[in-house]
PDB file of C-alpha atoms in Angstrom:
ATOM      1  CA  MET A  94      34.622  14.203 -15.618  1.00 42.00           C
ATOM      2  CA  LYS A  95      31.505  13.040 -13.814  1.00 49.00           C
ATOM      3  CA  LEU A  96      30.157  15.527 -11.305  1.00 53.00           C
ATOM      4  CA  SER A  97      28.753  14.074  -8.123  1.00 73.00           C
ATOM      5  CA  LEU A  98      26.463  17.018  -7.409  1.00 80.00           C
ATOM      6  CA  ILE A  99      24.226  18.870  -9.843  1.00 84.00           C
ATOM      7  CA  SER A 100      25.205  22.152  -8.223  1.00 86.00           C
ATOM      8  CA  ASP A 101      28.863  21.447  -9.138  1.00 86.00           C
ATOM      9  CA  TYR A 102      27.991  21.785 -12.820  1.00 88.00           C
ATOM     10  CA  PHE A 103      27.551  25.531 -12.348  1.00 92.00           C
ATOM     11  CA  SER A 104      30.198  27.963 -11.187  1.00 93.00           C
ATOM     12  CA  LYS A 105      29.495  30.356  -8.343  1.00 95.00           C
ATOM     13  CA  GLU A 106      29.240  33.159 -10.916  1.00 97.00           C
ATOM     14  CA  GLU A 107      26.760  31.223 -13.061  1.00 96.00           C
ATOM     15  CA  LYS A 108      24.557  30.486 -10.056  1.00 95.00           C
ATOM     16  CA  GLN A 109      24.671  34.143  -9.078  1.00 96.00           C
ATOM     17  CA  ALA A 110      23.750  35.182 -12.634  1.00 97.00           C
ATOM     18  CA  VAL A 111      20.567  33.085 -12.393  1.00 97.00           C
ATOM     19  CA  VAL A 112      19.728  34.436  -8.926  1.00 96.00           C
ATOM     20  CA  ASP A 113      20.315  37.968 -10.248  1.00 97.00           C
ATOM     21  CA  ALA A 114      17.976  37.288 -13.185  1.00 98.00           C
ATOM     22  CA  ILE A 115      15.265  36.211 -10.734  1.00 96.00           C
ATOM     23  CA  GLY A 116      15.795  39.323  -8.623  1.00 95.00           C
ATOM     24  CA  GLN A 117      15.720  41.575 -11.689  1.00 96.00           C
ATOM     25  CA  ALA A 118      12.504  39.998 -12.972  1.00 96.00           C
ATOM     26  CA  GLU A 119      10.825  40.253  -9.575  1.00 94.00           C
ATOM     27  CA  LYS A 120      11.597  43.995  -9.328  1.00 92.00           C
ATOM     28  CA  GLN A 121       8.820  44.492 -11.889  1.00 94.00           C
ATOM     29  CA  THR A 122       6.174  42.204 -10.416  1.00 94.00           C
ATOM     30  CA  SER A 123       4.525  40.920  -7.278  1.00 91.00           C
ATOM     31  CA  GLY A 124       4.996  37.439  -8.762  1.00 92.00           C
ATOM     32  CA  GLU A 125       7.546  34.922  -7.525  1.00 94.00           C
ATOM     33  CA  ILE A 126       9.956  32.882  -9.650  1.00 96.00           C
ATOM     34  CA  ARG A 127      12.025  29.922  -8.544  1.00 97.00           C
ATOM     35  CA  VAL A 128      14.388  27.482 -10.256  1.00 97.00           C
ATOM     36  CA  TYR A 129      14.568  23.868  -9.048  1.00 97.00           C
ATOM     37  CA  PHE A 130      17.089  21.234 -10.133  1.00 95.00           C
ATOM     38  CA  GLU A 131      17.080  17.561  -9.365  1.00 95.00           C
ATOM     39  CA  ARG A 132      18.895  14.628 -10.880  1.00 91.00           C
ATOM     40  CA  SER A 133      15.945  12.593 -12.152  1.00 92.00           C
ATOM     41  CA  THR A 134      12.194  12.659 -12.642  1.00 91.00           C
ATOM     42  CA  LYS A 135      12.131   9.347 -10.762  1.00 90.00           C
ATOM     43  CA  LYS A 136       9.997   7.672 -13.434  1.00 90.00           C
ATOM     44  CA  MET A 137       7.386  10.432 -13.346  1.00 94.00           C
ATOM     45  CA  THR A 138       6.697  13.069 -15.972  1.00 96.00           C
ATOM     46  CA  PRO A 139       8.549  16.373 -15.636  1.00 96.00           C
ATOM     47  CA  MET A 140       5.204  18.072 -14.914  1.00 96.00           C
ATOM     48  CA  GLN A 141       4.391  15.634 -12.110  1.00 97.00           C
ATOM     49  CA  ARG A 142       7.776  16.253 -10.519  1.00 96.00           C
ATOM     50  CA  ALA A 143       7.436  20.007 -11.042  1.00 97.00           C
ATOM     51  CA  TYR A 144       4.069  20.049  -9.255  1.00 96.00           C
ATOM     52  CA  ARG A 145       5.573  18.067  -6.412  1.00 96.00           C
ATOM     53  CA  ALA A 146       8.502  20.510  -6.129  1.00 96.00           C
ATOM     54  CA  PHE A 147       6.101  23.464  -6.420  1.00 96.00           C
ATOM     55  CA  ARG A 148       4.217  22.301  -3.335  1.00 95.00           C
ATOM     56  CA  LYS A 149       7.383  21.239  -1.505  1.00 94.00           C
ATOM     57  CA  LEU A 150       8.763  24.778  -1.870  1.00 94.00           C
ATOM     58  CA  GLY A 151       5.491  26.349  -0.687  1.00 93.00           C
ATOM     59  CA  MET A 152       4.948  28.116  -3.977  1.00 93.00           C
ATOM     60  CA  ASP A 153       1.234  27.371  -3.811  1.00 93.00           C
ATOM     61  CA  LYS A 154       0.938  29.667  -0.798  1.00 90.00           C
ATOM     62  CA  THR A 155       1.641  33.065  -2.379  1.00 88.00           C
ATOM     63  CA  GLU A 156      -0.981  35.726  -1.764  1.00 88.00           C
ATOM     64  CA  HIS A 157      -1.927  36.232  -5.420  1.00 90.00           C
ATOM     65  CA  GLN A 158      -1.252  32.669  -6.573  1.00 94.00           C
ATOM     66  CA  ASN A 159       1.339  34.007  -8.987  1.00 94.00           C
ATOM     67  CA  GLY A 160       4.362  31.824  -8.355  1.00 95.00           C
ATOM     68  CA  VAL A 161       6.240  30.251 -11.270  1.00 97.00           C
ATOM     69  CA  LEU A 162       8.583  27.275 -11.015  1.00 98.00           C
ATOM     70  CA  ILE A 163      11.199  26.398 -13.597  1.00 98.00           C
ATOM     71  CA  TYR A 164      11.950  22.708 -13.053  1.00 98.00           C
ATOM     72  CA  ILE A 165      14.945  20.829 -14.451  1.00 96.00           C
ATOM     73  CA  ALA A 166      15.728  17.114 -14.040  1.00 94.00           C
ATOM     74  CA  PHE A 167      19.372  17.498 -14.987  1.00 88.00           C
ATOM     75  CA  GLY A 168      20.328  13.843 -15.406  1.00 87.00           C
ATOM     76  CA  ASP A 169      17.231  13.053 -17.467  1.00 89.00           C
ATOM     77  CA  ARG A 170      17.529  16.225 -19.568  1.00 89.00           C
ATOM     78  CA  ALA A 171      13.885  16.946 -18.808  1.00 94.00           C
ATOM     79  CA  CYS A 172      12.244  20.180 -17.749  1.00 96.00           C
ATOM     80  CA  ALA A 173       8.918  21.876 -17.136  1.00 97.00           C
ATOM     81  CA  ILE A 174       7.564  25.300 -16.257  1.00 98.00           C
ATOM     82  CA  ILE A 175       4.469  25.688 -14.124  1.00 96.00           C
ATOM     83  CA  GLY A 176       2.578  28.654 -12.818  1.00 96.00           C
ATOM     84  CA  ASP A 177       0.153  28.826  -9.951  1.00 96.00           C
ATOM     85  CA  ARG A 178      -3.543  29.343 -10.571  1.00 95.00           C
ATOM     86  CA  GLY A 179      -3.443  33.165 -10.631  1.00 94.00           C
ATOM     87  CA  ILE A 180      -0.937  33.460 -13.464  1.00 95.00           C
ATOM     88  CA  HIS A 181      -1.946  30.271 -15.290  1.00 95.00           C
ATOM     89  CA  GLU A 182      -5.520  31.537 -15.681  1.00 96.00           C
ATOM     90  CA  LYS A 183      -4.120  34.641 -17.400  1.00 95.00           C
ATOM     91  CA  VAL A 184      -1.594  33.041 -19.766  1.00 95.00           C
ATOM     92  CA  GLY A 185      -2.738  29.443 -20.334  1.00 93.00           C
ATOM     93  CA  ASP A 186      -0.789  26.408 -21.513  1.00 93.00           C
ATOM     94  CA  HIS A 187       0.417  28.040 -24.736  1.00 94.00           C
ATOM     95  CA  PHE A 188       2.621  30.554 -22.898  1.00 95.00           C
ATOM     96  CA  TRP A 189       4.322  27.886 -20.782  1.00 95.00           C
ATOM     97  CA  LYS A 190       4.970  25.753 -23.866  1.00 95.00           C
ATOM     98  CA  GLU A 191       6.577  28.704 -25.683  1.00 95.00           C
ATOM     99  CA  GLU A 192       8.854  29.491 -22.756  1.00 95.00           C
ATOM    100  CA  LEU A 193       9.749  25.837 -22.345  1.00 95.00           C
ATOM    101  CA  GLU A 194      10.754  25.619 -26.012  1.00 96.00           C
ATOM    102  CA  ILE A 195      13.014  28.676 -25.675  1.00 94.00           C
ATOM    103  CA  MET A 196      14.652  27.163 -22.617  1.00 95.00           C
ATOM    104  CA  GLN A 197      15.072  23.719 -24.209  1.00 95.00           C
ATOM    105  CA  THR A 198      16.628  25.235 -27.330  1.00 95.00           C
ATOM    106  CA  ASN A 199      19.338  26.794 -25.182  1.00 94.00           C
ATOM    107  CA  PHE A 200      19.748  23.652 -23.098  1.00 93.00           C
ATOM    108  CA  ARG A 201      20.330  21.549 -26.226  1.00 93.00           C
ATOM    109  CA  ARG A 202      23.315  23.820 -26.906  1.00 95.00           C
ATOM    110  CA  ASP A 203      24.501  23.348 -23.298  1.00 92.00           C
ATOM    111  CA  GLU A 204      23.676  27.016 -22.668  1.00 94.00           C
ATOM    112  CA  TYR A 205      21.887  26.392 -19.385  1.00 94.00           C
ATOM    113  CA  VAL A 206      22.500  29.763 -17.778  1.00 96.00           C
ATOM    114  CA  LYS A 207      21.567  31.668 -20.933  1.00 97.00           C
ATOM    115  CA  GLY A 208      18.397  29.592 -21.292  1.00 96.00           C
ATOM    116  CA  LEU A 209      17.417  30.169 -17.680  1.00 97.00           C
ATOM    117  CA  GLN A 210      18.133  33.899 -17.860  1.00 98.00           C
ATOM    118  CA  LYS A 211      16.046  34.327 -21.010  1.00 97.00           C
ATOM    119  CA  THR A 212      13.165  32.264 -19.648  1.00 97.00           C
ATOM    120  CA  ILE A 213      13.214  34.104 -16.322  1.00 98.00           C
ATOM    121  CA  GLN A 214      13.195  37.424 -18.173  1.00 97.00           C
ATOM    122  CA  LEU A 215      10.201  36.456 -20.339  1.00 97.00           C
ATOM    123  CA  VAL A 216       8.264  34.964 -17.422  1.00 97.00           C
ATOM    124  CA  GLY A 217       9.017  38.111 -15.424  1.00 97.00           C
ATOM    125  CA  GLU A 218       7.704  40.325 -18.224  1.00 97.00           C
ATOM    126  CA  LYS A 219       4.457  38.360 -18.364  1.00 96.00           C
ATOM    127  CA  LEU A 220       4.114  38.404 -14.574  1.00 96.00           C
ATOM    128  CA  SER A 221       4.699  42.168 -14.530  1.00 96.00           C
ATOM    129  CA  TYR A 222       1.931  42.671 -17.086  1.00 96.00           C
ATOM    130  CA  TYR A 223      -0.670  40.817 -15.029  1.00 96.00           C
ATOM    131  CA  PHE A 224       0.805  41.317 -11.555  1.00 94.00           C
ATOM    132  CA  PRO A 225       2.747  44.589 -11.555  1.00 94.00           C
ATOM    133  CA  TYR A 226       5.033  45.459  -8.687  1.00 89.00           C
ATOM    134  CA  GLN A 227       3.219  47.112  -5.788  1.00 82.00           C
ATOM    135  CA  ARG A 228       4.813  49.621  -3.410  1.00 82.00           C
ATOM    136  CA  ASP A 229       4.009  47.432  -0.428  1.00 75.00           C
ATOM    137  CA  ASP A 230       5.163  44.240  -2.171  1.00 73.00           C
ATOM    138  CA  VAL A 231       6.907  41.684  -0.001  1.00 74.00           C
ATOM    139  CA  ASN A 232       9.253  39.129  -1.516  1.00 74.00           C
ATOM    140  CA  GLU A 233       7.276  36.121  -0.292  1.00 72.00           C
ATOM    141  CA  LEU A 234       9.803  33.520  -1.460  1.00 77.00           C
ATOM    142  CA  ASP A 235      13.575  33.800  -1.588  1.00 76.00           C
ATOM    143  CA  ASP A 236      15.283  34.018  -4.962  1.00 80.00           C
ATOM    144  CA  GLU A 237      17.696  31.113  -4.500  1.00 87.00           C
ATOM    145  CA  ILE A 238      18.189  28.193  -6.879  1.00 93.00           C
ATOM    146  CA  TYR A 239      17.176  24.880  -5.341  1.00 92.00           C
ATOM    147  CA  PHE A 240      19.309  21.804  -5.918  1.00 93.00           C
ATOM    148  CA  ASP A 241      17.731  18.554  -4.758  1.00 91.00           C
ATOM    149  CA  GLU A 242      20.804  16.334  -4.742  1.00 81.00           C
ATOM    150  CA  ASP A 243      19.054  13.083  -3.698  1.00 72.00           C
TER     151      ASP A 243
END
């Protein structure tokens, strides 16, 4: 069965499980995590599309520059993880590559939700180390999953 929308691939419960993982991770950090799906990289690299989505979602405007985007081009089976300047300067390329490999391993087994949950958890742990939760923390960006269905 061919699904017309990417969001149809996931049940309501699976979507909520990912949103809950984001919320749980963000309870420990002032950092922000988002998940973004689209059908195709549109002949760009996954990183180029991820940067574009990062800016489109306003993730480059967080106070501490500690937003992280998990990007998936579902139809192309391509993905990327990017962090804003504040977190990237702390963890470097190696961390993002490790997390990407964990996520891709799960995706190859069609365990998308499990892969996202694990990656969100690990990114959240790293964010909490460098950007711990503050009493006056404001959730700058909502915790929803974004589906670009174009």
